[in-house]
Coordinates of C-alpha atoms in Angstrom, one line a residue:
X1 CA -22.7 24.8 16.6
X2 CA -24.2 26.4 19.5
X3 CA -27.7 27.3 17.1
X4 CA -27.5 24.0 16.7
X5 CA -26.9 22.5 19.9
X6 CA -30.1 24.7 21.2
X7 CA -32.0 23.4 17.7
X8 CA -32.0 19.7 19.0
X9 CA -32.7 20.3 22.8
X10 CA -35.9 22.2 21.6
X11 CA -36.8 19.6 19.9
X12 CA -35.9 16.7 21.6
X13 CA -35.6 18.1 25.0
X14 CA -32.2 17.1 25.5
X15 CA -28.7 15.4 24.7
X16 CA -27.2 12.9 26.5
X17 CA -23.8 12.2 24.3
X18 CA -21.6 13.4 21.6
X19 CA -20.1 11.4 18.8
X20 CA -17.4 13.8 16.7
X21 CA -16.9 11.1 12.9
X22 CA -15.9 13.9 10.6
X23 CA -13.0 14.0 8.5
X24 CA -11.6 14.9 5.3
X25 CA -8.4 13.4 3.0
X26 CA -6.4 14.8 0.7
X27 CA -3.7 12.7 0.7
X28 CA 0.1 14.2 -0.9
X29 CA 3.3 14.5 0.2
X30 CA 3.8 17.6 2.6
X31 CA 6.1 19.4 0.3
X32 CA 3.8 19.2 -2.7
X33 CA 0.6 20.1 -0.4
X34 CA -0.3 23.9 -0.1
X35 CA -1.9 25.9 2.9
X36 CA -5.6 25.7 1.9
X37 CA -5.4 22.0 1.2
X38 CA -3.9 21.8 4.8
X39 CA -6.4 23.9 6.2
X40 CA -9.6 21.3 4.5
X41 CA -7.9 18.5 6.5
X42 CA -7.2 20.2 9.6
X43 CA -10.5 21.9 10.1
X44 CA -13.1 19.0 10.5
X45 CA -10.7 17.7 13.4
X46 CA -9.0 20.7 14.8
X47 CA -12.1 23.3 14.8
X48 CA -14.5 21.1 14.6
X49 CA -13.8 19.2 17.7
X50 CA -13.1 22.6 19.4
X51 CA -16.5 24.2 18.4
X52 CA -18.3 21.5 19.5
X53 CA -16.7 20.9 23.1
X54 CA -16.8 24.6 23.6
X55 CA -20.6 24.5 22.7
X56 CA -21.7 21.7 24.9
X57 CA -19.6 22.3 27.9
X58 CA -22.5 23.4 30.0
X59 CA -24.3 20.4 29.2
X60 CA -24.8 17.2 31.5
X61 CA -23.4 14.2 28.9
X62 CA -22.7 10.9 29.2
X63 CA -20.4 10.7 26.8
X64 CA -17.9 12.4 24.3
X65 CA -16.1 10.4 22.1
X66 CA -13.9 11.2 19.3
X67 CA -13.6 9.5 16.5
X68 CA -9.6 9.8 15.7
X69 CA -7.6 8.0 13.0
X70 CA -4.7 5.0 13.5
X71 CA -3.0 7.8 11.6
X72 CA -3.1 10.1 14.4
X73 CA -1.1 7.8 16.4
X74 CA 1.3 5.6 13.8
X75 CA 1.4 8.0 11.2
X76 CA 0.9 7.5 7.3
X77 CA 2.7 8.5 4.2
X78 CA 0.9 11.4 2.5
X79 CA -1.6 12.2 5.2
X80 CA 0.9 14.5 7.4
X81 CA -2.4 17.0 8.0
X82 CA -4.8 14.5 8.5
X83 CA -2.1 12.6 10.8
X84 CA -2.0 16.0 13.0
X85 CA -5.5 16.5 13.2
X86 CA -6.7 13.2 14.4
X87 CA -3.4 13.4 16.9
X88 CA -4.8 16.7 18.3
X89 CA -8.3 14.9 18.9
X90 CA -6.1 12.5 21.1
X91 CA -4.5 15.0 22.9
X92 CA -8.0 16.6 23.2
X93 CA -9.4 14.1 25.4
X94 CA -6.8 13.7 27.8
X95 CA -7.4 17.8 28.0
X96 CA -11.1 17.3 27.9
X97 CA -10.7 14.8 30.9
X98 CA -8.5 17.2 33.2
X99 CA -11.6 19.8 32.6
X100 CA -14.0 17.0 33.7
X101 CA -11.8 16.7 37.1
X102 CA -12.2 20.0 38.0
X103 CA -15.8 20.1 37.0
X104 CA -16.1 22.4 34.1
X105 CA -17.3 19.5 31.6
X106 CA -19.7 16.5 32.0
X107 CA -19.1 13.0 30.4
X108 CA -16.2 10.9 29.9
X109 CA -14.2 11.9 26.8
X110 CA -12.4 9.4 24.9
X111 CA -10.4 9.3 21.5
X112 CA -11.1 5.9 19.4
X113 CA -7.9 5.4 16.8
X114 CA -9.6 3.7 14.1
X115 CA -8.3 1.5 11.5
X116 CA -10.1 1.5 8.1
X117 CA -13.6 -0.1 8.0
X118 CA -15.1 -2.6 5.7
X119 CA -18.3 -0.6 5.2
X120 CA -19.0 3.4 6.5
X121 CA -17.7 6.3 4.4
X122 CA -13.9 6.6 4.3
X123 CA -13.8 3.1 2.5
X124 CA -10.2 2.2 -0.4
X125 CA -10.3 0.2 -3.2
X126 CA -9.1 -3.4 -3.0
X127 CA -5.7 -3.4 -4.5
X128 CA -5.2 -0.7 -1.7
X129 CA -6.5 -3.2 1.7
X130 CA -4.7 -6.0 0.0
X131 CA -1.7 -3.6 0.2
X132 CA -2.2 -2.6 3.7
X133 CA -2.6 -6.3 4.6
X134 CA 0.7 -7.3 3.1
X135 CA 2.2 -4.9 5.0
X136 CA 0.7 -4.3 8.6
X137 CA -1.4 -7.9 8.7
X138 CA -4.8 -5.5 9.1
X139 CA -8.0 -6.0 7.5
X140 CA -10.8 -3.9 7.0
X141 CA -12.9 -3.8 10.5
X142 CA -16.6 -5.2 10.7
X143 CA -19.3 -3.1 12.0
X144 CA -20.0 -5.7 14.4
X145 CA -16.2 -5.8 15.5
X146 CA -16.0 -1.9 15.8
X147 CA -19.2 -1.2 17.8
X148 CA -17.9 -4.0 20.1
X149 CA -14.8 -2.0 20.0
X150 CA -16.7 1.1 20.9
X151 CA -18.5 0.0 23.9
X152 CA -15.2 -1.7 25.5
X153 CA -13.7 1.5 24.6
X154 CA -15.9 3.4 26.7
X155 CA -16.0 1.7 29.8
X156 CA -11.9 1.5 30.1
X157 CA -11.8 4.6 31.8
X158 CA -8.9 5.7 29.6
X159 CA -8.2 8.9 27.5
X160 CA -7.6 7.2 24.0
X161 CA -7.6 3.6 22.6
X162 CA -6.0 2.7 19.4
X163 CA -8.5 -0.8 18.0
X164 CA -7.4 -2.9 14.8
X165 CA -8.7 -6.5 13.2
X166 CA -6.6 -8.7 11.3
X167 CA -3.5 -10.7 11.6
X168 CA -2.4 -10.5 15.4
X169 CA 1.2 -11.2 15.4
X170 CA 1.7 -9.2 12.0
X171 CA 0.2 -6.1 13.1
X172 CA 2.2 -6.6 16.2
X173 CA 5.3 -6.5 14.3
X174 CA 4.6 -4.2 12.1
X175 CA 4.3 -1.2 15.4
X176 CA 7.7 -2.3 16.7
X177 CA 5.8 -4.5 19.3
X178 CA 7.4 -7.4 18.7
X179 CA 11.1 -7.3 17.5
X180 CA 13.0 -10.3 15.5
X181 CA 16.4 -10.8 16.1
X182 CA 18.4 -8.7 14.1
X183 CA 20.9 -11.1 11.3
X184 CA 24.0 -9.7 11.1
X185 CA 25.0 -9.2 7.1
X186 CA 28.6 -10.0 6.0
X187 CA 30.6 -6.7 5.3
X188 CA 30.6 -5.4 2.0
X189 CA 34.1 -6.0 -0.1
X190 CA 35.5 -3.2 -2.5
X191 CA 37.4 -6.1 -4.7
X192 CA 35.5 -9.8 -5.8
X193 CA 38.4 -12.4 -6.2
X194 CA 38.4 -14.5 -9.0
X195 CA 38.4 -17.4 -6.2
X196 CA 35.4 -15.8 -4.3
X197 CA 33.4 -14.6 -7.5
X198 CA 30.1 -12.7 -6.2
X199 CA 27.5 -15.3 -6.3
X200 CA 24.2 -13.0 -7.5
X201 CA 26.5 -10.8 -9.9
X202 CA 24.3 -10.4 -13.4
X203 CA 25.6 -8.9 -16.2
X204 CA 23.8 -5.5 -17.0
X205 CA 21.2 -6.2 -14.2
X206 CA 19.9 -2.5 -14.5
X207 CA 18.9 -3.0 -18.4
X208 CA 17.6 -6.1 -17.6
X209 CA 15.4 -4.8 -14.1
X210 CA 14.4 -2.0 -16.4
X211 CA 13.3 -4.3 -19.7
X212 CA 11.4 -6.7 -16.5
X213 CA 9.8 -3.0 -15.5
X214 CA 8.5 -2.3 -18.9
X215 CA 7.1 -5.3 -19.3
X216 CA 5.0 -5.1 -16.6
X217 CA 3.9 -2.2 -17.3
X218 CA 2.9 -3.1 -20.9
X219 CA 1.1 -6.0 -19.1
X220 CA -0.5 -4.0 -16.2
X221 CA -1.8 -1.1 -19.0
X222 CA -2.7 -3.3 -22.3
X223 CA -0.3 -1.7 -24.2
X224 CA 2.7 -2.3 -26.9
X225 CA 6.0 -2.7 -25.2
X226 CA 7.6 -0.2 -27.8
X227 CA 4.9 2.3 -27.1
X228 CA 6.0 2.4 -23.1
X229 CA 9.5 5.2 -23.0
X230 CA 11.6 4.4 -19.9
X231 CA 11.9 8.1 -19.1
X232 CA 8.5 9.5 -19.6
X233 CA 6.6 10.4 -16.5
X234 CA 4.1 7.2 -15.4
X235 CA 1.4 9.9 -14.9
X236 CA 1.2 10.1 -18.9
X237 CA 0.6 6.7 -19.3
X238 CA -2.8 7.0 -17.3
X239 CA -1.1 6.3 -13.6
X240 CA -3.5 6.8 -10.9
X241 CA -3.6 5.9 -7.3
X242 CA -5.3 2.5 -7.9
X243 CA -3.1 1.8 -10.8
X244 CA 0.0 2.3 -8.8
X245 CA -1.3 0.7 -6.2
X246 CA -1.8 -2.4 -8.6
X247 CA 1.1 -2.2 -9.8
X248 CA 3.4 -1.9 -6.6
X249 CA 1.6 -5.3 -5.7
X250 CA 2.3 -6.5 -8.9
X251 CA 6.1 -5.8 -8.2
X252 CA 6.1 -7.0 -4.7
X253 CA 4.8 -10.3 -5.5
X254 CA 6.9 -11.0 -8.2
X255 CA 10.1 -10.2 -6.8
X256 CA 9.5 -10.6 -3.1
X257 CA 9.6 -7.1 -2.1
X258 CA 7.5 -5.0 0.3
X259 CA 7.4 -1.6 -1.7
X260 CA 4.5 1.1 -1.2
X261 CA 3.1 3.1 -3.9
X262 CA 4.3 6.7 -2.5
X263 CA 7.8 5.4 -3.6
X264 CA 6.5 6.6 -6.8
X265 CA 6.0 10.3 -5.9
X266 CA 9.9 10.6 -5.8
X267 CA 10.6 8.2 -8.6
X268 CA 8.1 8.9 -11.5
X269 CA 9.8 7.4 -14.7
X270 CA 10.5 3.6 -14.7
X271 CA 13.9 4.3 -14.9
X272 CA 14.5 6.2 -11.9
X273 CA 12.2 3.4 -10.8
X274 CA 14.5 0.7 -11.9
X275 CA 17.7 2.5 -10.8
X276 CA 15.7 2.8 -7.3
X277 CA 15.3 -0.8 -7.1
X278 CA 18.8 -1.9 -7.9
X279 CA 20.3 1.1 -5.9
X280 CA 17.9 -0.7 -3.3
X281 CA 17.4 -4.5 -3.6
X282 CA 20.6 -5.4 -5.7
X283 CA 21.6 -8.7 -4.2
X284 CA 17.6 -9.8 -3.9
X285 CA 17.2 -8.3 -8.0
X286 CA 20.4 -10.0 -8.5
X287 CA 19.8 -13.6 -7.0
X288 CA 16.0 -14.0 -9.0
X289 CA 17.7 -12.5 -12.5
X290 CA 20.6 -14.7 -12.1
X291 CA 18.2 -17.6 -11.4
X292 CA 16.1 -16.8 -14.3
X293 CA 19.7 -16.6 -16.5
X294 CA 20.0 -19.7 -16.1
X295 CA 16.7 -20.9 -16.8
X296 CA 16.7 -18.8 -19.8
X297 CA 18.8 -21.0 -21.9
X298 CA 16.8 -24.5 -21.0
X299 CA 14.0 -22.4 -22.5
X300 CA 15.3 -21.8 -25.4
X301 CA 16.7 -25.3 -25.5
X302 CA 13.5 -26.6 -26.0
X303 CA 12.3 -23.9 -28.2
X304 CA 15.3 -24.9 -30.6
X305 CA 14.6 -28.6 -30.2
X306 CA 11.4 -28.1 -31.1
X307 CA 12.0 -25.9 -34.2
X308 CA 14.6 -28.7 -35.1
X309 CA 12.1 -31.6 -34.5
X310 CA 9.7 -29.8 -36.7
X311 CA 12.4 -29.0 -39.2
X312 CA 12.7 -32.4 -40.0
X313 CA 9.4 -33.7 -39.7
X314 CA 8.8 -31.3 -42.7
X315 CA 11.9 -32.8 -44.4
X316 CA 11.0 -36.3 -44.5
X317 CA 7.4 -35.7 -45.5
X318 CA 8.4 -33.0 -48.2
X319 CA 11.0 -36.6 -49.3
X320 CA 8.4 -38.9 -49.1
X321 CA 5.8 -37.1 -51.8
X322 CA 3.4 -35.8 -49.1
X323 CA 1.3 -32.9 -49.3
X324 CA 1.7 -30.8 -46.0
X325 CA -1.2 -28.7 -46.9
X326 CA -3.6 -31.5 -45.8
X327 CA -1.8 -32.6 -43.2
X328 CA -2.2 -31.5 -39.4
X329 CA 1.6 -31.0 -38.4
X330 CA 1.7 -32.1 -34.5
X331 CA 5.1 -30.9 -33.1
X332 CA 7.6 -32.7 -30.5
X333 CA 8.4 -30.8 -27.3
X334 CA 12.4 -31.7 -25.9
X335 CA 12.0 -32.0 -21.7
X336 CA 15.7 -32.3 -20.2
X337 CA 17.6 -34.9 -22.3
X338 CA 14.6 -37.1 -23.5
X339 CA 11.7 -36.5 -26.2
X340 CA 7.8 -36.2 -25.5

């Protein structure tokens, strides 16, 4: 870094600010990563920020800005390394600042906690944002909104700024900044009464979670629903990140839910899956599989009516001589108590 540093005032005579944008992911869970993955994350951040204060410190800058993560300061599941390392870049600068005060560096340092952008390198896939957006209310940042970010950044005379685009109020919420009043829930019983029967009780709700889980799998991956075992490991079936990702939303949207896709790093079979989710989300499971219970029978109310109707359309023309070979055979369709 110094070589380099020296490189660039040779040739350019000299530099006026630094902008540190590395950064490497290798997102896991922390108990499944190992020390050289660890050490790839850390580096770029940790060293690299390090090397290059330490080899411009006798130079008159402007500016030295580092460009951290909103991990470093919220936090993400499987990114516990690069979490760390873009938190020590914000501790840098407040430590980078107390240098400038006693006069051993130039320029103001600050540490700019990114969200994700729309365009630039570290960029996800689109089931992934529409995740993230679900959850937190942000959006992937314009260039236009991030370099205005950048220049109100460095003129706040602060240490670190954390910037974000999307849905105010949601992201709000989602850091704890805005609370909603907490609903109190009725204390479980250990006994139902026959007088006070539990209202979202479903018969065999696990099979019928798990038979809901299959399907949309089969759905999600093109494939027979007796090809898909409950107790095989999603990873055989093709599972990636984007997949999951997919699928979580697929889940959350159909059942109201707010899942992420790590959940499946600790459950990786749809059954441990479904057990999860009823473990979990019993009375919301319970309520929509109850509803659709007793929809289920209309259904097949009209399916039967139909098959009847049909039935003895076929009757009376078989009766009447007819030839139902060159006949187009239109069928009835039964809606509530009347016929269409």
């Amino acid at each position: 870094m110094t070589d380099l540093i020296q490189e660039i005032q040779e040739e350019f005579g000299n530099i006026n600010g630094i902008i540190h944008s590395a950064g490497v992911i290798r997102d896991n869970r922390i108990l499944q990563k190992n020390s050289e993955e660890m050490l790839e994350v850390l580096a770029p951040k940790v060293i690299g920020t390090v090397n290059l204060d330490q080899a411009s410190k006798n130079l008159p800058l402007d500016f030295f800005v580092l460009f951290s993560s909103v991990a470093g300061g919220l936090g993400n599941q499987g990114q516990a390394d690069y979490s760390a390392a873009n938190a020590f870049m914000d501790a840098y600068a407040g430590y980078r600042n107390t240098l400038i005060a006693s006069k051993q560096r130039q320029g103001q340092t600050l540490s700019i906690n990114w969200p994700l952008w729309k365009e630039g390198g570290m960029r996800i896939d689109e089931e992934t944002e529409k995740l993230v957006r679900q959850r937190t209310g942000m959006s992937g940042m314009s260039t236009s909104s991030g370099v205005q970010a950048l220049y109100r950044g460095m003129i706040a005379g602060v240490d670190q700024v954390m910037v974000m685009e999307g849905n105010l109020a949601k992201m709000k919420k989602s850091m704890g900044l805005i609370t909603t009043p907490e609903i109190r829930q009725p204390e479980k019983v250990t006994g139902i009464s026959e007088a006070s029967p539990k209202s979202n009780a479903v018969p065999d709700l696990l099979d019928k979670v798990q038979a809901a889980m299959i399907q949309a799998v089969s759905k999600l991956l093109k494939v027979k629903l007796e090809d898909i075992d409950e107790h095989v490991e999603l990873s055989e079936y093709g599972f990636d990140s984007i997949l999951l990702t997919q699928f979580t939303n697929n889940i959350n949207h159909l059942y109201r839910l707010e899942l992420t896709p790590d959940i499946f790093f600790e459950y990786t079979t749809i059954h441990d899956f479904t057990r999860y989710l009823v473990d979990e989300y019993d009375a919301v499971l319970g309520e929509q599989f109850a509803v659709h219970a007793r929809i289920e029978p209309a259904v097949q109310a009209v399916e039967d009516d139909r098959e009847d109707s049909i039935h003895v359309r076929r009757q009376r023309f078989r009766f009447a001589g007819g030839a139902m070979g060159n006949t187009p055979l239109i069928p009835t369709m039964a809606i509530g108590s009347g016929t269409a």
